[in-house]
Amino acid sequence: MEKTSTPTHCPYCALQCGMNITPLPRGGVEVTERADFPVNRGALCGKGRTAAEVLSPAVRLTTPLVREGGRLVEASWPEALDRIAGRLAATRERYGSDALGVFGGGGLTNEKAYALGKFARVVLGTSQIDYNGRFCMSSAAAAGTKAFGLDRGLPFPLEDVPRTGCVILVGSNLAETMPPSLRFFTELRENGGTLIVVDPRRTRTAQQADLHLAPRPGTDLALALGLLHLVVAEGRTDEEYIRERTTGWAEARATAMAHWPEYVERITGVPVPLLREAVRMFCEPEAAMVLTARGPEQQSKGTDTVGAWINLCLATGRAGRPLSGYGCLTGQGNGQGGREHGQKADQLPGYRKLDDPAARRHVAGVWGVDPDSLPGPGRSAYELLDALGTDVRALLLMGSNPVVSAPRAAHVEERLRSLDFLAVADVVLSETAELADVVLPVTQWAEETGTTTSLEGRVLLRRRAVDPPAGVHSDLYVLHELAGRLGVEKGFPTDPEEVFAELRRASAGGPADYSGITYRRLAEENGVFWPCPEEPAGASGAEGADAASGAVSEGAAASDASVRHPGTPRLFLDRFATPDGRARFVAVAHRATAEEPDAEYPLLLTTGRVVAQYQSGAQTRRVAELNAAAPGPFVELHPRLAARLGAADGDPLAVVSRRGRAVAPARITDTIRPDTVFMPFHWPGEGRANTLTNPALDPTSRMPEFKSCAVRVEVVPRS
């Protein structure tokens, strides 16, 4: 009997690599690469290759659980759903709608994210909804919106990277976080281009670079301003571009000129000759790009930091031109789509603002409700978690594990324990699910159909390839059943294509316009880039895209008017998505991190990922091959610091901050700065890195400062 394969996409990072799923005759499935998908072109990392192991009933939830006598015990679906609906209704009756909280995840499909946001606002009537994507890309989103009028992770496809002249990669270790993407940067260098990596550590990615700049954690803003100062001082600005396509240059230039090279060297530790070399490498080619990731973004000044890198692109004419621009390397699998369609505290579907009356009228019309009934913006993710047990008394959580992933994690765990009621829908019994009053087992990537939006802004179709275990239902089923129990009988279908059809209507005319995208198109075209309005292409189609988002596809104007809109792989080539079509410089100045080292806490901690684990590790820690490669946490430190502490490789070290203490074995390496230690954040327990991290929030994006906090390190005596 011939095996039938289903083309689909990986459940992990925002590359959304193409893969095939083939059921095996004796059970289980086989994962193979898809050479036809342009992002991974047949490559898969270890996480993608082993993704099917989490489908096994042996490692995942297969029945609802309810808390009885302090223990989670098996229950039927009706019993579990009745308990959730009853407790949510009772909490709302006693304390009001905003006593109900909803917390989502950047791994939820577009359909789930859309339905979750609608459920919170229409069924529960609460403003208290946000998601863990706030911890990942929100600073880049805020800066991109300020500068360009629109946020999309990459405003161009990854296939453009090898054809540009220089890339500055800031705070990304993509060789470990999204390995298949490394080939684009390898090809860049093979084509004669250059790669500059900015990272406090000489990571596997930095080792591939032509130039590595290793600033002190938390000083990326000063570094970007110092480079812009040199661009001005050396006469490398593109004055015609600045005059014709931007506003605000005089103010941004003035603040940059206050950051002269020697001053920046003192702040960052990056020598002036390397600053000058970086400017030369970036400015000499005809085209260049700046790509940021969590390093500069997860700071209490992350929006300003990303804004400074955008200013560098604008001053040199490197945005809105072919093979040039600023982009953000989105992290989570649907981190882009997750914030576009309504599970973020301040947004409605289509990337509309919740406090915009016109946006409220449009979405309320699609939902069939009074615009005035929609609650206003609520708390951001950390602020929502911090309010648990006080203002927010009951929480519905889907697809997130904040016990491991949130900053100041011990405090967040305490707040979760203080809730009157916690319900969790997840694939596995995560550390957060273990605290719940009700746990619902839900389907995962290969067991359901739905769409995601990759870091390129490419909307993709994940197809159902296998049946879920008996007793496992989708998140859409959960929301449908809860809505009915809470008095809303219609508006929450369980068919993902029906949900997507409504999402298309809700997004129509918004910045992230999906109205011209259908499941059939996604299957036929290997994904479609948004914005993609429903209007026909050609001259009228280009005008429609321009009106919706200020972004015109390079192919739209040349298309026949009878042909559907082709989507928008490259944004801003004709104009930016601002009212006047010009990009905005934003004047920013360096400031210290929220917590600088002192006598008691003399070192800086920075956190990140390793290649074999993903996010909080809730799924990857259940895969034997991945655990063998990365079995647990560690503390990376420089030999000079290790000698000062009297620590040997493998010795248990205690890393202590003002928020707590984490213990993990030493990993001594000269690839890190002597004033900095690094811990990966995938593990719970005593090695939980986020016990230490600082929840100081960026004033604009409300992103916590994961990437820098003051610590001391102590050798733990072996027992």
XYZ file of N, CA and C in Angstrom, residues 426-650:
675
model
N -3.765 22.922 26.719
C -2.414 22.724 26.196
C -2.278 21.312 25.654
N -1.174 21.109 24.952
C -0.856 19.800 24.385
C -0.247 18.888 25.441
N 0.574 19.463 26.317
C 1.294 18.698 27.329
C 0.984 19.271 28.711
N 1.322 18.512 29.735
C 1.135 18.983 31.105
C 2.350 19.834 31.468
N 2.297 21.087 31.076
C 3.398 22.009 31.328
C 3.472 22.347 32.805
N 4.529 23.063 33.185
C 4.671 23.492 34.578
C 3.524 24.410 34.991
N 3.002 25.185 34.041
C 1.845 26.037 34.341
C 0.578 25.207 34.462
N 0.401 24.250 33.558
C -0.781 23.384 33.624
C -0.841 22.613 34.936
N 0.297 22.270 35.494
C 0.322 21.542 36.769
C -0.317 22.336 37.903
N -0.418 23.660 37.747
C -1.015 24.511 38.782
C -2.515 24.703 38.578
N -3.064 24.221 37.467
C -4.423 24.569 37.075
C -5.475 23.831 37.890
N -6.673 24.397 37.882
C -7.848 23.739 38.442
C -8.506 22.833 37.415
N -8.395 23.204 36.129
C -8.870 22.367 35.033
C -7.840 22.427 33.909
N -7.521 21.261 33.350
C -6.592 21.180 32.224
C -7.314 20.481 31.076
N -7.274 21.097 29.888
C -7.927 20.527 28.715
C -6.879 20.089 27.698
N -6.961 18.827 27.223
C -6.009 18.343 26.206
C -6.454 18.773 24.818
N -5.601 19.485 24.092
C -6.002 20.020 22.793
C -5.082 19.517 21.688
N -5.590 19.621 20.479
C -4.858 19.151 19.308
C -3.631 20.014 19.041
N -2.714 19.449 18.282
C -1.512 20.174 17.899
C -1.330 20.123 16.396
N -0.273 20.754 15.934
C -0.014 21.087 14.538
C -0.434 20.032 13.516
N -0.002 18.783 13.653
C -0.258 17.768 12.629
C -1.663 17.183 12.723
N -2.388 17.545 13.784
C -3.719 16.982 14.027
C -4.834 17.957 13.681
N -4.491 19.100 13.115
C -5.490 20.132 12.853
C -5.056 20.958 11.649
N -6.003 21.572 11.013
C -5.731 22.492 9.916
C -5.843 23.923 10.434
N -5.001 24.788 9.931
C -5.038 26.193 10.327
C -3.928 26.949 9.644
N -3.945 28.265 9.789
C -2.939 29.099 9.149
C -2.000 29.711 10.181
N -0.783 29.963 9.751
C 0.185 30.737 10.522
C 0.794 31.785 9.593
N 1.448 32.767 10.182
C 2.097 33.817 9.400
C 3.566 33.859 9.783
N 4.428 33.592 8.839
C 5.853 33.445 9.121
C 6.516 34.796 9.354
N 7.801 34.761 9.702
C 8.555 35.990 9.916
C 8.621 36.866 8.676
N 8.354 36.313 7.491
C 8.362 37.088 6.252
C 7.029 37.787 5.992
N 6.013 37.533 6.833
C 4.669 38.005 6.524
C 3.977 37.123 5.513
N 4.452 35.892 5.368
C 3.876 34.929 4.437
C 2.842 34.079 5.192
N 1.587 34.178 4.797
C 0.529 33.386 5.421
C 0.585 31.983 4.833
N 0.586 30.979 5.709
C 0.806 29.591 5.321
C -0.325 28.706 5.809
N -0.533 27.602 5.127
C -1.553 26.629 5.513
C -0.895 25.393 6.103
N -1.142 25.180 7.390
C -0.779 23.909 8.015
C -1.954 22.955 7.858
N -1.696 21.771 7.351
C -2.766 20.822 7.059
C -2.809 19.697 8.099
N -4.006 19.254 8.378
C -4.176 18.080 9.240
C -3.648 16.850 8.517
N -2.773 16.109 9.172
C -2.158 14.931 8.561
C -2.536 13.636 9.267
N -2.851 13.720 10.557
C -3.192 12.533 11.344
C -4.359 12.875 12.261
N -5.016 11.842 12.748
C -6.093 12.041 13.705
C -5.516 12.197 15.106
N -6.115 13.071 15.928
C -5.660 13.177 17.313
C -6.096 11.964 18.113
N -5.488 11.726 19.256
C -5.952 10.627 20.115
C -7.410 10.833 20.507
N -8.087 9.760 20.768
C -9.474 9.848 21.219
C -9.532 10.702 22.487
N -10.506 11.594 22.542
C -10.652 12.422 23.734
C -9.905 13.731 23.676
N -9.237 14.024 22.553
C -8.521 15.288 22.390
C -9.283 16.147 21.388
N -9.547 17.405 21.759
C -10.288 18.318 20.891
C -9.457 19.569 20.619
N -9.891 20.349 19.627
C -9.163 21.566 19.266
C -9.525 22.717 20.195
N -8.672 23.735 20.217
C -8.964 24.952 20.971
C -10.236 25.618 20.461
N -10.507 25.505 19.155
C -11.736 26.073 18.612
C -12.958 25.385 19.206
N -12.882 24.087 19.407
C -13.965 23.348 20.075
C -14.140 23.843 21.504
N -13.033 24.057 22.188
C -13.095 24.547 23.569
C -13.838 25.882 23.623
N -13.463 26.828 22.746
C -14.091 28.145 22.760
C -15.557 28.059 22.351
N -15.879 27.204 21.389
C -17.266 26.995 20.979
C -18.103 26.493 22.152
N -17.606 25.500 22.853
C -18.359 24.911 23.958
C -18.487 25.880 25.128
N -17.421 26.589 25.438
C -17.493 27.546 26.548
C -18.422 28.708 26.206
N -18.357 29.186 24.956
C -19.239 30.282 24.557
C -20.696 29.871 24.712
N -21.047 28.674 24.268
C -22.416 28.199 24.408
C -22.853 28.112 25.851
N -21.986 27.613 26.699
C -22.318 27.503 28.123
C -22.458 28.877 28.782
N -21.806 29.882 28.209
C -21.871 31.229 28.774
C -22.884 32.116 28.057
N -23.751 31.491 27.260
C -24.879 32.206 26.694
C -24.710 32.748 25.297
N -23.594 32.454 24.625
C -23.382 32.916 23.244
C -23.403 31.690 22.342
N -24.535 31.469 21.711
C -24.736 30.228 20.964
C -24.097 30.255 19.583
N -23.924 31.438 18.997
C -23.407 31.531 17.634
C -22.140 32.383 17.603
N -21.366 32.188 16.546
C -20.195 33.032 16.342
C -18.868 32.383 16.666
N -18.898 31.112 17.105
C -17.655 30.421 17.443
C -17.640 29.033 16.799
N -17.501 28.997 15.465
C -17.493 27.711 14.762
C -16.240 26.908 15.084
N -16.319 25.615 14.888
C -15.173 24.736 15.142
C -14.392 24.430 13.870
N -14.954 24.760 12.708
C -14.268 24.532 11.439
C -13.277 25.665 11.198
N -11.967 25.382 11.127
C -10.983 26.464 10.988
C -11.153 27.282 9.714
N -11.598 26.655 8.623
C -11.767 27.419 7.385
C -12.911 28.423 7.527
N -13.942 28.057 8.270
C -15.042 28.990 8.529
C -14.562 30.144 9.401
N -13.722 29.847 10.384
C -13.151 30.906 11.217
C -12.282 31.826 10.365
N -11.477 31.248 9.474
C -10.595 32.057 8.634
C -11.401 32.952 7.697
N -12.529 32.454 7.208
C -13.371 33.285 6.343
C -13.858 34.520 7.096
N -14.205 34.361 8.368
C -14.615 35.519 9.159
C -13.429 36.427 9.454
N -12.271 35.833 9.732
C -11.056 36.622 9.947
C -10.761 37.492 8.728
N -10.944 36.936 7.535
C -10.710 37.710 6.314
C -11.593 38.949 6.284
N -12.860 38.796 6.637
C -13.779 39.941 6.641
C -13.389 40.950 7.721
N -12.985 40.437 8.877
C -12.609 41.337 9.972
C -11.331 42.107 9.661
N -10.424 41.496 8.898
C -9.149 42.156 8.581
C -9.242 43.078 7.377
N -10.319 42.968 6.609
C -10.426 43.707 5.348
C -10.274 45.211 5.572
N -9.371 45.824 4.820
C -9.135 47.248 4.928
C -8.194 47.649 6.036
N -7.789 46.699 6.868
C -6.860 46.995 7.949
C -5.419 46.918 7.483
N -4.474 47.304 8.346
C -3.058 47.217 7.958
C -2.638 45.806 7.553
N -3.082 44.792 8.297
C -2.798 43.394 7.940
C -4.048 42.832 7.271
N -4.198 43.124 5.999
C -5.402 42.768 5.250
C -5.228 41.376 4.647
N -6.037 40.428 5.124
C -6.002 39.045 4.631
C -7.201 38.751 3.723
N -7.985 39.761 3.367
C -9.276 39.492 2.737
C -9.162 38.784 1.393
N -8.036 38.924 0.711
C -7.856 38.254 -0.569
C -7.209 36.887 -0.469
N -7.027 36.390 0.734
C -6.348 35.104 0.951
C -7.388 34.042 1.286
N -7.287 32.892 0.637
C -8.165 31.759 0.927
C -7.329 30.506 1.162
N -7.935 29.507 1.783
C -7.231 28.230 1.966
C -6.787 27.667 0.621
N -7.635 27.797 -0.390
C -7.272 27.264 -1.705
C -6.027 27.958 -2.243
N -5.976 29.285 -2.122
C -4.792 30.009 -2.592
C -3.544 29.586 -1.830
N -3.670 29.448 -0.526
C -2.504 29.072 0.276
C -1.963 27.717 -0.160
N -2.868 26.793 -0.466
C -2.438 25.468 -0.909
C -1.793 25.527 -2.290
N -2.351 26.346 -3.173
C -1.850 26.409 -4.547
C -0.553 27.196 -4.668
N -0.371 28.206 -3.828
C 0.720 29.161 -4.023
C 1.834 29.046 -2.985
N 1.747 28.045 -2.118
C 2.798 27.875 -1.105
C 2.877 29.089 -0.181
N 1.718 29.678 0.102
C 1.665 30.836 0.975
C 1.453 32.124 0.197
N 0.887 33.128 0.882
C 0.611 34.437 0.285
C 1.051 35.512 1.277
N 1.762 36.514 0.791
C 2.228 37.605 1.645
C 1.111 38.632 1.853
N 0.909 39.032 3.111
C -0.030 40.139 3.355
C 0.714 41.469 3.236
N 0.031 42.590 2.993
C -1.401 42.699 2.754
C -1.810 42.134 1.404
N -2.989 41.529 1.411
C -3.543 40.970 0.183
C -5.041 41.257 0.182
N -5.439 42.452 -0.297
C -6.854 42.802 -0.300
C -7.633 42.000 -1.324
N -8.928 41.995 -1.158
C -9.784 41.196 -2.026
C -9.983 41.830 -3.384
N -9.751 43.160 -3.492
C -9.950 43.843 -4.765
C -9.069 43.221 -5.839
N -9.494 43.285 -7.103
C -8.649 42.748 -8.171
C -7.338 43.509 -8.263
N -6.328 42.840 -8.789
C -5.015 43.463 -8.931
C -5.025 44.430 -10.102
N -3.834 44.821 -10.556
C -3.725 45.827 -11.593
C -3.676 47.196 -10.947
N -3.972 48.243 -11.687
C -3.899 49.598 -11.149
C -4.835 49.766 -9.972
N -6.093 49.278 -10.112
C -7.037 49.419 -9.004
C -6.610 48.586 -7.825
N -6.027 47.387 -8.087
C -5.562 46.553 -6.985
C -4.424 47.198 -6.231
N -3.504 47.847 -6.968
C -2.405 48.528 -6.296
C -2.927 49.646 -5.423
N -3.928 50.387 -5.943
C -4.495 51.460 -5.143
C -5.164 50.915 -3.896
N -5.826 49.733 -4.041
C -6.471 49.140 -2.877
C -5.475 48.759 -1.817
N -4.358 48.158 -2.236
C -3.332 47.798 -1.261
C -2.757 49.037 -0.616
N -2.551 50.079 -1.432
C -1.979 51.312 -0.904
C -2.892 51.942 0.133
N -4.170 51.942 -0.139
C -5.106 52.547 0.796
C -5.164 51.762 2.093
N -5.039 50.440 1.997
C -5.159 49.612 3.193
C -3.938 49.705 4.068
N -2.756 49.787 3.480
C -1.564 49.647 4.309
C -0.417 50.545 3.913
N -0.545 51.267 2.830
C 0.568 52.078 2.365
C 1.661 51.256 1.741
N 1.380 49.997 1.418
C 2.407 49.106 0.902
C 1.931 48.513 -0.403
N 2.730 48.582 -1.459
C 2.320 48.092 -2.763
C 3.239 46.964 -3.196
N 2.660 45.874 -3.659
C 3.448 44.769 -4.178
C 4.138 45.183 -5.455
N 5.372 44.739 -5.593
C 6.091 45.080 -6.815
C 5.434 44.458 -8.040
N 4.623 43.403 -7.833
C 3.970 42.764 -8.968
C 2.561 43.254 -9.224
N 1.985 44.004 -8.256
C 0.569 44.338 -8.370
C 0.280 45.233 -9.571
N 1.089 46.270 -9.758
C 0.784 47.247 -10.803
C 0.879 46.652 -12.194
N 1.673 45.594 -12.347
C 1.858 45.001 -13.663
C 0.845 43.906 -13.952
N 0.040 43.545 -12.972
C -0.883 42.432 -13.140
C -2.121 42.857 -13.914
N -2.756 41.914 -14.573
C -4.014 42.172 -15.249
C -5.114 42.407 -14.224
N -6.022 43.338 -14.516
C -7.042 43.728 -13.548
C -7.978 42.587 -13.194
N -8.065 41.566 -14.047
C -8.967 40.457 -13.760
C -8.332 39.404 -12.867
N -7.054 39.538 -12.587
C -6.331 38.541 -11.802
C -6.376 38.928 -10.334
N -6.488 37.949 -9.457
C -6.534 38.228 -8.023
C -5.239 38.894 -7.563
N -5.344 39.638 -6.469
C -4.181 40.359 -5.947
C -3.076 39.367 -5.592
N -1.839 39.642 -5.989
C -0.770 38.657 -5.794
C -0.193 38.618 -4.393
N -0.636 39.500 -3.496
C 0.042 39.605 -2.211
C 1.199 40.578 -2.307
N 1.845 40.817 -1.161
C 2.858 41.874 -1.092
C 4.147 41.343 -0.469
N 4.998 40.707 -1.249
C 6.240 40.192 -0.664
C 7.200 41.279 -0.205
N 7.150 42.453 -0.876
C 8.087 43.531 -0.527
C 7.306 44.816 -0.251
N 7.447 45.288 0.965
C 6.743 46.486 1.398
C 7.547 47.754 1.102
N 6.855 48.867 1.034
C 7.419 50.223 1.102
C 8.227 50.640 -0.121
N 8.175 49.900 -1.228
C 9.016 50.265 -2.375
C 8.580 51.585 -2.994
N 7.308 51.918 -2.897
C 6.811 53.168 -3.465
C 6.562 54.225 -2.395
N 6.068 53.799 -1.243
C 5.787 54.727 -0.168
C 5.721 53.927 1.128
N 5.871 54.633 2.236
C 5.708 54.000 3.536
C 4.239 54.100 3.956
N 3.873 53.361 4.986
C 2.464 53.243 5.369
C 2.038 54.340 6.335
N 2.620 55.517 6.175
C 2.282 56.688 6.978
C 1.332 57.573 6.176
N 0.631 58.496 6.822
C -0.312 59.338 6.071
C 0.311 60.072 4.896
N 1.552 60.536 5.031
C 2.192 61.258 3.923
C 3.136 60.384 3.108
N 3.208 59.090 3.439
C 4.052 58.172 2.686
C 5.521 58.238 3.019
N 5.903 59.064 4.004
C 7.306 59.217 4.381
C 7.612 58.424 5.655
N 8.826 57.910 5.731
C 9.278 57.261 6.955
C 9.624 58.306 8.003
N 9.501 57.935 9.259
C 9.745 58.846 10.367
C 11.051 58.514 11.083
N 12.003 59.441 11.094
C 13.095 59.337 12.059
C 12.513 59.580 13.451
N 13.026 58.877 14.454
C 12.624 59.116 15.840
C 13.886 59.433 16.630
N 13.936 60.615 17.210
C 15.125 61.026 17.967
C 15.200 60.240 19.266
N 16.283 59.501 19.461
C 16.476 58.695 20.669
C 17.886 58.931 21.201
N 18.056 58.738 22.499
C 19.364 58.907 23.136
C 19.620 57.733 24.060
N 20.891 57.393 24.217
C 21.245 56.271 25.084
C 20.843 56.555 26.526
N 20.383 55.519 27.195
C 20.182 55.559 28.639
C 20.542 54.194 29.202
N 20.815 54.157 30.489
C 21.259 52.925 31.129
C 20.126 51.909 31.184
N 20.484 50.656 31.405
C 19.476 49.631 31.647
C 18.780 49.912 32.973
N 17.679 49.232 33.200
C 16.921 49.451 34.433
C 17.702 49.024 35.664
N 18.660 48.112 35.478
C 19.410 47.602 36.623
C 20.876 47.427 36.230
N 21.696 48.367 36.642
C 23.125 48.314 36.341
C 23.872 47.577 37.459
N 25.017 46.966 37.151
C 25.802 46.294 38.188
C 26.246 47.250 39.289
N 26.425 46.705 40.471
C 26.920 47.474 41.611
C 27.797 46.552 42.453
N 28.162 46.996 43.637
C 29.076 46.215 44.471
C 28.468 44.878 44.879
N 27.162 44.849 45.108
C 26.512 43.609 45.556
C 26.236 42.664 44.395
N 25.895 43.237 43.241
C 25.592 42.446 42.038
C 26.471 42.980 40.908
N 27.729 42.528 40.817
C 28.710 43.195 39.950
C 28.716 42.746 38.493
N 27.930 41.726 38.142
C 27.962 41.169 36.794
C 26.631 41.368 36.090
N 26.630 41.140 34.786
C 25.403 41.188 34.003
C 25.030 39.785 33.550
N 23.750 39.453 33.670
C 23.214 38.200 33.136
C 22.475 38.503 31.840
N 22.721 37.694 30.812
C 21.904 37.720 29.614
C 21.400 36.311 29.362
N 20.246 36.193 28.735
C 19.622 34.886 28.546
C 19.359 34.628 27.074
N 19.080 33.377 26.740
C 18.797 33.025 25.358
C 18.482 31.561 25.218
N 18.639 31.064 23.991
C 18.239 29.699 23.667
C 19.425 28.864 23.235
N 19.214 27.546 23.197
C 20.176 26.605 22.622
C 19.475 25.854 21.501
N 20.243 25.261 20.623
C 19.696 24.735 19.381
C 18.717 23.589 19.600
N 18.904 22.774 20.640
C 18.097 21.570 20.790
C 16.806 21.780 21.566
N 16.618 22.958 22.156
C 15.391 23.209 22.915
C 14.664 24.414 22.331
N 13.391 24.550 22.708
C 12.568 25.625 22.153
C 11.757 26.283 23.258
N 11.840 27.612 23.350
C 11.076 28.411 24.292
C 11.129 27.816 25.704
N 9.980 27.578 26.344
C 10.002 27.066 27.718
C 10.325 25.581 27.780
N 10.532 24.945 26.626
C 10.902 23.532 26.608
C 9.772 22.581 26.895
N 8.547 23.072 27.030
C 7.432 22.213 27.420
C 7.270 21.032 26.470
N 7.558 21.241 25.185
C 7.447 20.143 24.223
C 8.806 19.497 23.952
N 9.828 20.295 23.696
C 11.114 19.705 23.307
C 11.756 18.912 24.434
N 11.472 19.264 25.686
C 12.044 18.493 26.796
C 11.435 17.101 26.921
N 10.449 16.798 26.080
C 9.835 15.475 26.058
C 10.373 14.611 24.919
N 11.396 15.100 24.207
C 11.984 14.377 23.079
C 13.378 13.899 23.477
N 13.583 12.595 23.501
C 14.829 12.016 24.015
C 16.052 12.528 23.272
N 15.984 12.591 21.949
C 17.144 13.036 21.166
C 17.538 14.470 21.517
N 16.552 15.324 21.701
C 16.841 16.715 22.032
C 17.368 16.839 23.454
N 16.831 16.061 24.363
C 17.339 16.096 25.740
C 18.767 15.581 25.828
N 19.096 14.599 25.003
C 20.472 14.096 25.008
C 21.440 15.181 24.543
N 20.992 15.995 23.597
C 21.849 17.072 23.085
C 21.927 18.245 24.047
N 20.848 18.525 24.769
C 20.804 19.661 25.707
C 20.028 19.221 26.937
N 20.692 18.521 27.858
C 19.970 17.900 28.975
C 19.557 18.837 30.088
N 20.136 20.025 30.160
C 19.772 20.889 31.279
C 20.436 22.243 31.196
N 20.126 23.106 32.146
C 20.649 24.467 32.139
C 22.135 24.508 32.462
N 22.740 25.648 32.178
C 24.154 25.852 32.493
C 24.400 27.343 32.641
N 25.546 27.669 33.203
C 25.971 29.059 33.343
C 27.246 29.229 32.528
N 27.180 30.027 31.491
C 28.344 30.275 30.640
C 29.096 31.477 31.193
N 30.420 31.312 31.396
C 31.226 32.415 31.932
C 32.634 32.362 31.363
N 33.304 33.502 31.390
C 34.644 33.650 30.824
C 35.679 33.026 31.762
N 36.802 32.515 31.214
C 37.840 31.924 32.072
C 38.363 32.876 33.143
N 38.468 34.171 32.833
C 38.968 35.110 33.841
C 38.011 35.217 35.019
N 36.726 35.243 34.728
C 35.746 35.281 35.807
C 35.763 33.962 36.579
N 35.880 32.847 35.868
C 35.927 31.549 36.541
C 37.133 31.458 37.475
N 38.273 31.964 37.023
C 39.474 31.936 37.863
C 39.279 32.791 39.108
N 38.646 33.936 38.938
C 38.403 34.813 40.081
C 37.474 34.151 41.106
N 36.525 33.367 40.609
C 35.590 32.678 41.507
C 36.150 31.370 42.045
N 37.200 30.867 41.410
C 37.710 29.544 41.770
C 36.822 28.434 41.260
N 36.203 28.639 40.094
C 35.257 27.676 39.533
C 35.906 26.882 38.416
N 35.619 25.602 38.371
C 36.056 24.724 37.290
C 34.853 24.358 36.432
N 35.136 23.908 35.227
C 34.066 23.512 34.324
C 33.208 22.434 34.981
N 31.898 22.617 34.971
C 30.987 21.644 35.565
C 30.648 21.892 37.018
